[in-house]
mmCIF file of N, CA, C and O in Angstrom:
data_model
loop_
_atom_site.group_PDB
_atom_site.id
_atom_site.type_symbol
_atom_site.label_atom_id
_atom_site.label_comp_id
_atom_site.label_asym_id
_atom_site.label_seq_id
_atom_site.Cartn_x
_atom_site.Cartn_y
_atom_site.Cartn_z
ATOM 1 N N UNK A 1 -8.693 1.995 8.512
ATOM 2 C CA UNK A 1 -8.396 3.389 8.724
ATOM 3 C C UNK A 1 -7.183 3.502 9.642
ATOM 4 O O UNK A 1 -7.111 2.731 10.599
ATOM 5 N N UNK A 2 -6.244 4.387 9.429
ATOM 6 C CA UNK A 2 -5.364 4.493 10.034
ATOM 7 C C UNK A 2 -5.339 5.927 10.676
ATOM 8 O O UNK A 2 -5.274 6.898 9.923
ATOM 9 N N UNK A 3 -5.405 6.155 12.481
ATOM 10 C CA UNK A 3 -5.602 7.358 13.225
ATOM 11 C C UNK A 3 -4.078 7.612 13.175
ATOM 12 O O UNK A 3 -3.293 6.668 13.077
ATOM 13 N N UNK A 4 -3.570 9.210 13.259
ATOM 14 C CA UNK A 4 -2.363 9.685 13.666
ATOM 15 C C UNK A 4 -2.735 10.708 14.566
ATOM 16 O O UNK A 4 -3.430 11.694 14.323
ATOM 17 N N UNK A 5 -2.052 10.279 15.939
ATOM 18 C CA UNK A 5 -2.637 11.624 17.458
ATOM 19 C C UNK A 5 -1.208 11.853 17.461
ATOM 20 O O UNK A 5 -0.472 10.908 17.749
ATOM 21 N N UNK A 6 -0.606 13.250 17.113
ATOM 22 C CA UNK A 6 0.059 14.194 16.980
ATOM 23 C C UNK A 6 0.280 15.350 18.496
ATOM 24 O O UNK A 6 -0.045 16.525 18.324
ATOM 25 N N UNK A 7 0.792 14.951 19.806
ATOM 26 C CA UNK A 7 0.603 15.961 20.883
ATOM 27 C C UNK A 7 2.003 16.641 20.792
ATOM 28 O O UNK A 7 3.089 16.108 20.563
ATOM 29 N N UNK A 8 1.701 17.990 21.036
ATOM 30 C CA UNK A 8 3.402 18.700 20.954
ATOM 31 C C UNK A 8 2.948 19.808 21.866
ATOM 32 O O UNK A 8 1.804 20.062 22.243
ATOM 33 N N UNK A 9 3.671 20.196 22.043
ATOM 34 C CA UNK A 9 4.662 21.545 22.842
ATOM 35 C C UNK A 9 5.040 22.767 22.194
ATOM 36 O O UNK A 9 6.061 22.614 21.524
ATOM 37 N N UNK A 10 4.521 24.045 22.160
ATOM 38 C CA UNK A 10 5.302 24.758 21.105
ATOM 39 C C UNK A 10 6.225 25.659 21.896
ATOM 40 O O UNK A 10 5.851 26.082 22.990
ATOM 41 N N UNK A 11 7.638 26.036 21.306
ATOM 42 C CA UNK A 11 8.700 27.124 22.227
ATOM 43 C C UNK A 11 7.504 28.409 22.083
ATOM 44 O O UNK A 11 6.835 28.476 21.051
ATOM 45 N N UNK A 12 7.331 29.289 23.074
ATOM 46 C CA UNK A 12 6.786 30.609 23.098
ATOM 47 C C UNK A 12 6.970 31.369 21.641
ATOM 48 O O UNK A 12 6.109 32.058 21.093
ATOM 49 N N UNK A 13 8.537 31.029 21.054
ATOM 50 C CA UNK A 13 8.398 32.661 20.433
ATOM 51 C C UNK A 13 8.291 31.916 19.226
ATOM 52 O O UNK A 13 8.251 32.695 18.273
ATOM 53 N N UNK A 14 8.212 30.440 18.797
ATOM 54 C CA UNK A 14 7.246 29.983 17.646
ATOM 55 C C UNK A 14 6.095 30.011 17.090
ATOM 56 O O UNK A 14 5.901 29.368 16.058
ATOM 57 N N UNK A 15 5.200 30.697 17.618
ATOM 58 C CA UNK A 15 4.216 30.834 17.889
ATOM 59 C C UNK A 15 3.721 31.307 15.973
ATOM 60 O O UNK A 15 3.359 30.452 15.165
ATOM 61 N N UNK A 16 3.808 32.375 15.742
ATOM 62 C CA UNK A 16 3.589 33.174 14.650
ATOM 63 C C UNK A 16 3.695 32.016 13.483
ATOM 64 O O UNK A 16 2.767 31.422 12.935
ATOM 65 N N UNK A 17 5.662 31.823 13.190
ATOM 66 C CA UNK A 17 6.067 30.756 12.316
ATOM 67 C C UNK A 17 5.219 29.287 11.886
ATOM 68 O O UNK A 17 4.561 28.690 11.033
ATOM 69 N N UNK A 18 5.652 29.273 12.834
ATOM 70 C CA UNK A 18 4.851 27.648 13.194
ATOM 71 C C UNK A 18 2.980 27.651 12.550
ATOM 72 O O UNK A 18 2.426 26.867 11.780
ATOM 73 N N UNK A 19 2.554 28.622 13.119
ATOM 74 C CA UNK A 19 1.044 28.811 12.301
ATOM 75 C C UNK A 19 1.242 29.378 10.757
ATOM 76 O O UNK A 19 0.290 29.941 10.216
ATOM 77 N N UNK A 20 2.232 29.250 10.211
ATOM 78 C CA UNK A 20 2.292 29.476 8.814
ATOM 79 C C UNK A 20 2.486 28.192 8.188
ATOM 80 O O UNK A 20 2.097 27.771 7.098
ATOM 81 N N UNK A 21 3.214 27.623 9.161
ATOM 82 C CA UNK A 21 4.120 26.133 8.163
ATOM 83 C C UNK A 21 2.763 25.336 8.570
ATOM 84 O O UNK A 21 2.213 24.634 7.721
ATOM 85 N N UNK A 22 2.335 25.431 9.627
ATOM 86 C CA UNK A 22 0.769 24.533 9.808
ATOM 87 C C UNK A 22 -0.280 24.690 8.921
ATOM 88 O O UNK A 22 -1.082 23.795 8.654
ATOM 89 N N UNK A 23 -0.291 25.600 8.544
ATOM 90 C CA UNK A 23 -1.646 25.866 7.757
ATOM 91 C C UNK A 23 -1.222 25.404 6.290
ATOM 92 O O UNK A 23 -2.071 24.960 5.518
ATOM 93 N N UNK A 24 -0.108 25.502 5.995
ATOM 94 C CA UNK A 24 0.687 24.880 4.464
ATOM 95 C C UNK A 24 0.161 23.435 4.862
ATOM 96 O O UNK A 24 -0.921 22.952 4.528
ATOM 97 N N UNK A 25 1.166 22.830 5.661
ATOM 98 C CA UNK A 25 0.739 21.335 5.777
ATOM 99 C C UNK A 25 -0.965 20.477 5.850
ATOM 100 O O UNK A 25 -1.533 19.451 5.477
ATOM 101 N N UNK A 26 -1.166 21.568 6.497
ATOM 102 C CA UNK A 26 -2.563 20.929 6.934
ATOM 103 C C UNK A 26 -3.533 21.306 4.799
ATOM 104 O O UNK A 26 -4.712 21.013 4.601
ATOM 105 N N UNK A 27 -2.776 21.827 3.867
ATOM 106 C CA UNK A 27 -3.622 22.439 2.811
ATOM 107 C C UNK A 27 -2.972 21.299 2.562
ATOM 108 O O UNK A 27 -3.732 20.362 2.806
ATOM 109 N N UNK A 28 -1.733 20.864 2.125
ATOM 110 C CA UNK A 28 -1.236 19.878 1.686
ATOM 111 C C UNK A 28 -1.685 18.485 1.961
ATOM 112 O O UNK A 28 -1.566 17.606 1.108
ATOM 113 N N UNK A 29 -2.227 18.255 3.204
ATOM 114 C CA UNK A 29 -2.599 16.682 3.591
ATOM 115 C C UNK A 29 -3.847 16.443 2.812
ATOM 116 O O UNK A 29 -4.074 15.461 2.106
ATOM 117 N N UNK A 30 -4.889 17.806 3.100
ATOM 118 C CA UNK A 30 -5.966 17.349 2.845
ATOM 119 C C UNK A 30 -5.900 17.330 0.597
ATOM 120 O O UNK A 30 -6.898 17.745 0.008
ATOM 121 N N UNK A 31 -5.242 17.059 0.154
ATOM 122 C CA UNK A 31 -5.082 17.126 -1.137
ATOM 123 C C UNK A 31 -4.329 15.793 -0.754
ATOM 124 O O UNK A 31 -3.521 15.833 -1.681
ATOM 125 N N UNK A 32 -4.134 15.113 -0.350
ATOM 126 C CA UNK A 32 -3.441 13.795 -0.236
ATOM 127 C C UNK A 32 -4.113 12.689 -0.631
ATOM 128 O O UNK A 32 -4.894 12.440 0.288
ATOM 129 N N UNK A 33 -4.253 11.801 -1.585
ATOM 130 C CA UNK A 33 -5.007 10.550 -1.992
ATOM 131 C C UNK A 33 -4.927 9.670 -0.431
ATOM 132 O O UNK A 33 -3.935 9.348 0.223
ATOM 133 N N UNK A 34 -6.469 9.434 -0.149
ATOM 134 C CA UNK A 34 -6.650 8.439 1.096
ATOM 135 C C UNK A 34 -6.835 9.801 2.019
ATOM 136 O O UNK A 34 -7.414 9.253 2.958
ATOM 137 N N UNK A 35 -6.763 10.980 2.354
ATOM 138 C CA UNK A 35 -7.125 11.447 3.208
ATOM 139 C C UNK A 35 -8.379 12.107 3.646
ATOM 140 O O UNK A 35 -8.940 12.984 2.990
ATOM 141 N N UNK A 36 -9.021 11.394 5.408
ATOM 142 C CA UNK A 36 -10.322 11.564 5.742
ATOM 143 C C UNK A 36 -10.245 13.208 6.467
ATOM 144 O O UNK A 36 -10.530 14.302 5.981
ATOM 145 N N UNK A 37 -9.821 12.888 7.588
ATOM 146 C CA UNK A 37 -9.788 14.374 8.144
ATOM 147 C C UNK A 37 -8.961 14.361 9.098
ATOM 148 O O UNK A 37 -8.154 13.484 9.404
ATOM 149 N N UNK A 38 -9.259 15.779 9.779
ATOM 150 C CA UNK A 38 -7.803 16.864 10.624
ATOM 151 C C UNK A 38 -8.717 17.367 11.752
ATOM 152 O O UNK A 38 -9.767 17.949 11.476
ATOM 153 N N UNK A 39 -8.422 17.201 12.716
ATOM 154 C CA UNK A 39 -8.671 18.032 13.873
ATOM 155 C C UNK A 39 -7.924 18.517 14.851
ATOM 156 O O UNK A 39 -7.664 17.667 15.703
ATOM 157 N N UNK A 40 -7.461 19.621 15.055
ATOM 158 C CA UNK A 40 -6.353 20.115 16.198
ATOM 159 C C UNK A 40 -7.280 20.393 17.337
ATOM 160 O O UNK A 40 -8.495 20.585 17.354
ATOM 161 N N UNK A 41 -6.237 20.356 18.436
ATOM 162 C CA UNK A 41 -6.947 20.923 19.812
ATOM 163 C C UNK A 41 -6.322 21.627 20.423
ATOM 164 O O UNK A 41 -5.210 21.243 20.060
ATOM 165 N N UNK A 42 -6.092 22.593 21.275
ATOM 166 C CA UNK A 42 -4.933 23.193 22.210
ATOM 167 C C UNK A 42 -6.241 23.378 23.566
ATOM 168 O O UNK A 42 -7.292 24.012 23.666
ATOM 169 N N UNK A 43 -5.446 22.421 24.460
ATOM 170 C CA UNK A 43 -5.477 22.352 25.869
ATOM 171 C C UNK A 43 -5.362 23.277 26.684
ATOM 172 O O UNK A 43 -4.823 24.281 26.218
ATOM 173 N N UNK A 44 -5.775 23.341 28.112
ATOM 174 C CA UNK A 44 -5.932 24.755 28.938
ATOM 175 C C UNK A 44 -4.274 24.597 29.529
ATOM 176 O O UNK A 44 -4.125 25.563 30.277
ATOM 177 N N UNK A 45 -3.047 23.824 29.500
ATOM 178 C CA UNK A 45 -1.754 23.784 29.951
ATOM 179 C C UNK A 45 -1.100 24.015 28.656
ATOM 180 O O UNK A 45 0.110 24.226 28.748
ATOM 181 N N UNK A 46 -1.622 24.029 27.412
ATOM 182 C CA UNK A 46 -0.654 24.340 26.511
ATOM 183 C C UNK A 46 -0.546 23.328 25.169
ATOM 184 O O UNK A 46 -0.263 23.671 24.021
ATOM 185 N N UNK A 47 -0.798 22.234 25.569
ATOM 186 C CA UNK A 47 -0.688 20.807 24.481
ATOM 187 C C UNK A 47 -1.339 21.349 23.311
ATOM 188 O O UNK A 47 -2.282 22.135 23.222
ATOM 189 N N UNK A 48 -0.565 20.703 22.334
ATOM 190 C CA UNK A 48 -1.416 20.883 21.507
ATOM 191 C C UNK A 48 -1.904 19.265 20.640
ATOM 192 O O UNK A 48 -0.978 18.476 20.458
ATOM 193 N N UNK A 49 -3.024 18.935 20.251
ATOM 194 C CA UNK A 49 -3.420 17.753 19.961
ATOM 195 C C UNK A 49 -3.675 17.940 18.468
ATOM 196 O O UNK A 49 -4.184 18.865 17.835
ATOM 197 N N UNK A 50 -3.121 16.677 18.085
ATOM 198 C CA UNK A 50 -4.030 16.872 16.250
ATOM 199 C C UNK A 50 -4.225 15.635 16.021
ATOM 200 O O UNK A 50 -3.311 14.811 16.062
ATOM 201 N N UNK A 51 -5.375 15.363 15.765
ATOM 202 C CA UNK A 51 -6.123 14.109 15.044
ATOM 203 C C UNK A 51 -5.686 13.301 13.934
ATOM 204 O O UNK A 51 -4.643 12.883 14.437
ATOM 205 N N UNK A 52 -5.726 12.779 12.790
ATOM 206 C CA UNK A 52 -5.364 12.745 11.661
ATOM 207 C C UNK A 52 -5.982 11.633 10.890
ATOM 208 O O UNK A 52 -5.659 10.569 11.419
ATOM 209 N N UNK A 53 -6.787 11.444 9.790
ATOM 210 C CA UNK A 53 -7.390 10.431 9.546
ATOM 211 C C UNK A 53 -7.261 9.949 8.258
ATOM 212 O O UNK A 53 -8.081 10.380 7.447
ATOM 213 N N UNK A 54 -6.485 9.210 7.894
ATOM 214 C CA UNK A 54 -6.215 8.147 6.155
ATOM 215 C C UNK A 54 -6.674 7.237 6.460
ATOM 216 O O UNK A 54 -6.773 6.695 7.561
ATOM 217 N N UNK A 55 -7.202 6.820 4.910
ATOM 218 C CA UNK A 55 -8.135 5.423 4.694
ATOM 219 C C UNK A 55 -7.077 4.010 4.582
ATOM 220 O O UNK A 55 -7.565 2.880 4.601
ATOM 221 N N UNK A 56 -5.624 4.234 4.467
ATOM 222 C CA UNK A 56 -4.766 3.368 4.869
ATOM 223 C C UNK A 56 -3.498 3.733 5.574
ATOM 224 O O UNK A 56 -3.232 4.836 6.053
ATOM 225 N N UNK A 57 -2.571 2.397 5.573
ATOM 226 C CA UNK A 57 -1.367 2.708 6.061
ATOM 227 C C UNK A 57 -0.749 3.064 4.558
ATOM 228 O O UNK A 57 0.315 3.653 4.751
ATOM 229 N N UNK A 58 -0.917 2.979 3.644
ATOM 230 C CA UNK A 58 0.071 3.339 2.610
ATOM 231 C C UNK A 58 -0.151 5.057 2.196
ATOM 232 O O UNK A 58 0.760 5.740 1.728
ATOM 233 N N UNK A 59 -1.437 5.531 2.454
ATOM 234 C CA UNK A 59 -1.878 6.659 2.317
ATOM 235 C C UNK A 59 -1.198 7.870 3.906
ATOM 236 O O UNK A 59 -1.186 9.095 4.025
ATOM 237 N N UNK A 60 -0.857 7.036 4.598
ATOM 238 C CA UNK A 60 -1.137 7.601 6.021
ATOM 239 C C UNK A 60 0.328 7.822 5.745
ATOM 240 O O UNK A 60 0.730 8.952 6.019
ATOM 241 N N UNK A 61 1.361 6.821 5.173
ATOM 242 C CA UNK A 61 3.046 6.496 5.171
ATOM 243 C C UNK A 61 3.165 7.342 3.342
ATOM 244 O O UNK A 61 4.294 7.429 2.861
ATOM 245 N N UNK A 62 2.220 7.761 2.699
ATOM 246 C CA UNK A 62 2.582 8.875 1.609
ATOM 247 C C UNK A 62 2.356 10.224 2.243
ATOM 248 O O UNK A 62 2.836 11.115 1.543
ATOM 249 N N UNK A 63 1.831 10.620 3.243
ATOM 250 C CA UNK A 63 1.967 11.959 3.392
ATOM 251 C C UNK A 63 3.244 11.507 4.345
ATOM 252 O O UNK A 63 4.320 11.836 3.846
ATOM 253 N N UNK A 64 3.348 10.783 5.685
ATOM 254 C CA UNK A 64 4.959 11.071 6.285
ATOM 255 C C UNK A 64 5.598 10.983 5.481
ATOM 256 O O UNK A 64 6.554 11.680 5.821
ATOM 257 N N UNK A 65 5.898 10.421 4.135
ATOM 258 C CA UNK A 65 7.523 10.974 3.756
ATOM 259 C C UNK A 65 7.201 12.129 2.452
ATOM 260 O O UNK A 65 8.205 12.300 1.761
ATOM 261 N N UNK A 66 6.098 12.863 2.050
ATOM 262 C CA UNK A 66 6.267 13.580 1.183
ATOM 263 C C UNK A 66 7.118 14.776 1.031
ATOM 264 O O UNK A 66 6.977 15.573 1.960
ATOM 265 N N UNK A 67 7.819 15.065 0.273
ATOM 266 C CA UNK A 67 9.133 16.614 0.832
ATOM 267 C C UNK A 67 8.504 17.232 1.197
ATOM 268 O O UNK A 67 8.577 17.066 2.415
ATOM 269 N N UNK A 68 7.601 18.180 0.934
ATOM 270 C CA UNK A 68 7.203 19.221 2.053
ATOM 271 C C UNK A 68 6.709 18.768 3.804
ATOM 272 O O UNK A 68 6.436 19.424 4.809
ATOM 273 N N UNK A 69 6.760 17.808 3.585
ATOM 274 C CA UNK A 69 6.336 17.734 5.162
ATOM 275 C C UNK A 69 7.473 16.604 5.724
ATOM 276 O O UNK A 69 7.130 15.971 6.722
ATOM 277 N N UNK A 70 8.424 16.399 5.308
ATOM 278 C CA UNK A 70 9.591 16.059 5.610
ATOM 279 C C UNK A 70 10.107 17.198 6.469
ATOM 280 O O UNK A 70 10.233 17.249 7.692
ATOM 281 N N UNK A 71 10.468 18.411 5.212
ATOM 282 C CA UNK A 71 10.916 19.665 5.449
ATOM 283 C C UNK A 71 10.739 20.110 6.884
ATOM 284 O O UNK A 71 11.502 20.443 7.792
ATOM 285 N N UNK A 72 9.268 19.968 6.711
ATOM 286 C CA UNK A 72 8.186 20.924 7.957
ATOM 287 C C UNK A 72 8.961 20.265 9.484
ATOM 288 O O UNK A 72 9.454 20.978 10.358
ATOM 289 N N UNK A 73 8.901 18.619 9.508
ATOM 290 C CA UNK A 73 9.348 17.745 10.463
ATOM 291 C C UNK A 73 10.528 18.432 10.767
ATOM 292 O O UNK A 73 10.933 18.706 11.896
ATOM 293 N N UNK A 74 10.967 18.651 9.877
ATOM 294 C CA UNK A 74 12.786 18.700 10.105
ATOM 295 C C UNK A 74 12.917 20.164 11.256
ATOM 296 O O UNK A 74 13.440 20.243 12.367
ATOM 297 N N UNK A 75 12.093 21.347 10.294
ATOM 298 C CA UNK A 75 11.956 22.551 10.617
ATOM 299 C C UNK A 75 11.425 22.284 12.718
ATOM 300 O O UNK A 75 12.046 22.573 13.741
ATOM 301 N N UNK A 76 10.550 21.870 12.577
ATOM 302 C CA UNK A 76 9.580 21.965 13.885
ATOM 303 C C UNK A 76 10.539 21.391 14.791
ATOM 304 O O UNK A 76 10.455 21.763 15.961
ATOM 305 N N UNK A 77 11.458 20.537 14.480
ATOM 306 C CA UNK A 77 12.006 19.219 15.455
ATOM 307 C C UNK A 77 12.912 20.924 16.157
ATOM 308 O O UNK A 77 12.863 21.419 17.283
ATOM 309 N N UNK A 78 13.575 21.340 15.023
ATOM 310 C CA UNK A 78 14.471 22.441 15.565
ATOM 311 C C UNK A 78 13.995 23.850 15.867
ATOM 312 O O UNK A 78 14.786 24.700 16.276
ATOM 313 N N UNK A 79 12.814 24.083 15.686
ATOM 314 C CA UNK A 79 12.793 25.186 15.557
ATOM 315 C C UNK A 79 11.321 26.041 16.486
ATOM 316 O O UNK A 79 11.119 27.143 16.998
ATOM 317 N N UNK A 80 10.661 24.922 16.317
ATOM 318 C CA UNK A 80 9.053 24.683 16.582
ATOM 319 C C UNK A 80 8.533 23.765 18.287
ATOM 320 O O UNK A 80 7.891 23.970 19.317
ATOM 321 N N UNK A 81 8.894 23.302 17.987
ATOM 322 C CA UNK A 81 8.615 22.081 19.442
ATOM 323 C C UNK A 81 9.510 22.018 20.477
ATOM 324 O O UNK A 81 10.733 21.881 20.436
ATOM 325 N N UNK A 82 8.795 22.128 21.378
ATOM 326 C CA UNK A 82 9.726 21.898 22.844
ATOM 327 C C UNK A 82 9.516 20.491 23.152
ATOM 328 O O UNK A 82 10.255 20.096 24.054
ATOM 329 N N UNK A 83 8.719 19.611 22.664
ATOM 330 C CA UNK A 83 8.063 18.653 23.215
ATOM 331 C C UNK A 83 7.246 17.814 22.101
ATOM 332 O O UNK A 83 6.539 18.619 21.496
ATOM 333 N N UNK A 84 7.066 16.462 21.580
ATOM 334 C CA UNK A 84 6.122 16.084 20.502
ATOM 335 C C UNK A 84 5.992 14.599 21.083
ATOM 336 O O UNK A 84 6.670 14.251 22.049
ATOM 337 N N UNK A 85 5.072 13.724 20.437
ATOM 338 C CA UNK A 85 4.713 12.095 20.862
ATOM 339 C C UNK A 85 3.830 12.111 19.916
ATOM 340 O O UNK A 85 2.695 12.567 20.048
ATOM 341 N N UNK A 86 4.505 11.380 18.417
ATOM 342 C CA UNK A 86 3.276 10.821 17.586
ATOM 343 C C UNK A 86 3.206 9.489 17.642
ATOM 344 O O UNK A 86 4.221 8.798 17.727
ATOM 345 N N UNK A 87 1.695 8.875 17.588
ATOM 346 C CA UNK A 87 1.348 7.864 17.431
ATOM 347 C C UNK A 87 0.260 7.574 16.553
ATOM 348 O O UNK A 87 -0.782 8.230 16.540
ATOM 349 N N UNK A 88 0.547 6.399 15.675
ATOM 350 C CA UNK A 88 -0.160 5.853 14.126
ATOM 351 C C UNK A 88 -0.572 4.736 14.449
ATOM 352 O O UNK A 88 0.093 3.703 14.538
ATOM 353 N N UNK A 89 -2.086 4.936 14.707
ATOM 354 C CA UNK A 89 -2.804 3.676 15.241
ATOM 355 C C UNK A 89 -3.847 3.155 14.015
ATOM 356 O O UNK A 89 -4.390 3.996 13.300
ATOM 357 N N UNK A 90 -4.117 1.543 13.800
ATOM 358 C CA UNK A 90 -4.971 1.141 13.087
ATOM 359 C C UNK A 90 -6.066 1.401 14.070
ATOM 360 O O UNK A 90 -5.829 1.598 15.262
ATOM 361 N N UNK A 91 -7.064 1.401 13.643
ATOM 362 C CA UNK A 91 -8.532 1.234 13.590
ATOM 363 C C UNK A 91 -9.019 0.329 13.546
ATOM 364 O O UNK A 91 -9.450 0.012 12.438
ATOM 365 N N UNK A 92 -9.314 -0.917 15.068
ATOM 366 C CA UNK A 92 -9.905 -2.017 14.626
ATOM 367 C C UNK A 92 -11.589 -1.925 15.275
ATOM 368 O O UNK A 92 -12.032 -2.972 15.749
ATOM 369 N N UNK A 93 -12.223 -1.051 15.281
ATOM 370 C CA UNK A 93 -13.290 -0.679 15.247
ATOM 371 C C UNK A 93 -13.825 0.185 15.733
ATOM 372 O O UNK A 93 -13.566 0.529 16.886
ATOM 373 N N UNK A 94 -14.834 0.851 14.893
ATOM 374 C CA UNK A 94 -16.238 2.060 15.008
ATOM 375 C C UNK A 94 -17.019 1.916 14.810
ATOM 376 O O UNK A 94 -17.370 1.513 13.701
ATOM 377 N N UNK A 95 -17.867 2.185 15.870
ATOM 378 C CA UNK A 95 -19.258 2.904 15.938
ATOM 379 C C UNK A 95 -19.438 3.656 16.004
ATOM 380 O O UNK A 95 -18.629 4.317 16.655
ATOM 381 N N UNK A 96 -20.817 4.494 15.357
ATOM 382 C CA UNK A 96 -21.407 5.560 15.351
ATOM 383 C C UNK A 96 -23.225 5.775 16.015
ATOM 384 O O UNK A 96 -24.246 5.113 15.827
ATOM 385 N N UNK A 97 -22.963 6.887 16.737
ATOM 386 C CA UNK A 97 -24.464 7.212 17.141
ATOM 387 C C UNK A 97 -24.425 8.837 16.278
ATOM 388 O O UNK A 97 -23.470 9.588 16.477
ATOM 389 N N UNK A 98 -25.636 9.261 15.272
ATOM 390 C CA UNK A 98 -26.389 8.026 15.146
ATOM 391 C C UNK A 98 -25.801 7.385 14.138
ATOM 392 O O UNK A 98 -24.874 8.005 13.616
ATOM 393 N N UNK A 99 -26.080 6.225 13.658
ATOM 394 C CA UNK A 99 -25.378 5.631 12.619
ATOM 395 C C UNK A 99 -25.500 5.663 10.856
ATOM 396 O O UNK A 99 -24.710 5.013 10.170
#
């Protein structure tokens, strides 16, 4: 399994935009071959966190380069984010309670 933790920053007056192009992407991933699940978070300072869960790296590396979410990247880098740090971690083990 391959995790993607997604933390960003949004400019104030992105606010509106940005929850349009999110909710596209996030319809788009989950229609993605290999994809487990999505969880966002927004923090009491502002962060915002998103989870991300594919059953590989080839599944995890077909949604980063698909065009629409190329696009989205491109859009957010300029338009959307004051601030971002993604990281694409393997999974070398889980447990579950209960199991």
């Amino acid at each position: 399994m391959i995790v993607t933790v997604f933390r960003t920053r949004l400019r104030p007056e992105a606010s509106d935009e940005y929850t349009a192009w999110a909710t596209r992407m996030a319809a788009i991933a989950e229609t993605m071959p290999g994809y487990v699940s999505r969880k966002s978070f927004v923090a009491e300072d502002g962060e915002r966190v998103t989870i991300v869960e594919f059953e590989s790296e080839e599944a995890q590396r077909a949604w980063a380069t698909h065009p629409e979410h190329l696009q989205a990247k491109k859009k957010a880098r300029s338009d959307f984010y004051s601030e971002y740090r993604l990281q694409v971690c393997s999974v070398n083990r889980e447990t579950r309670f209960p199991g």
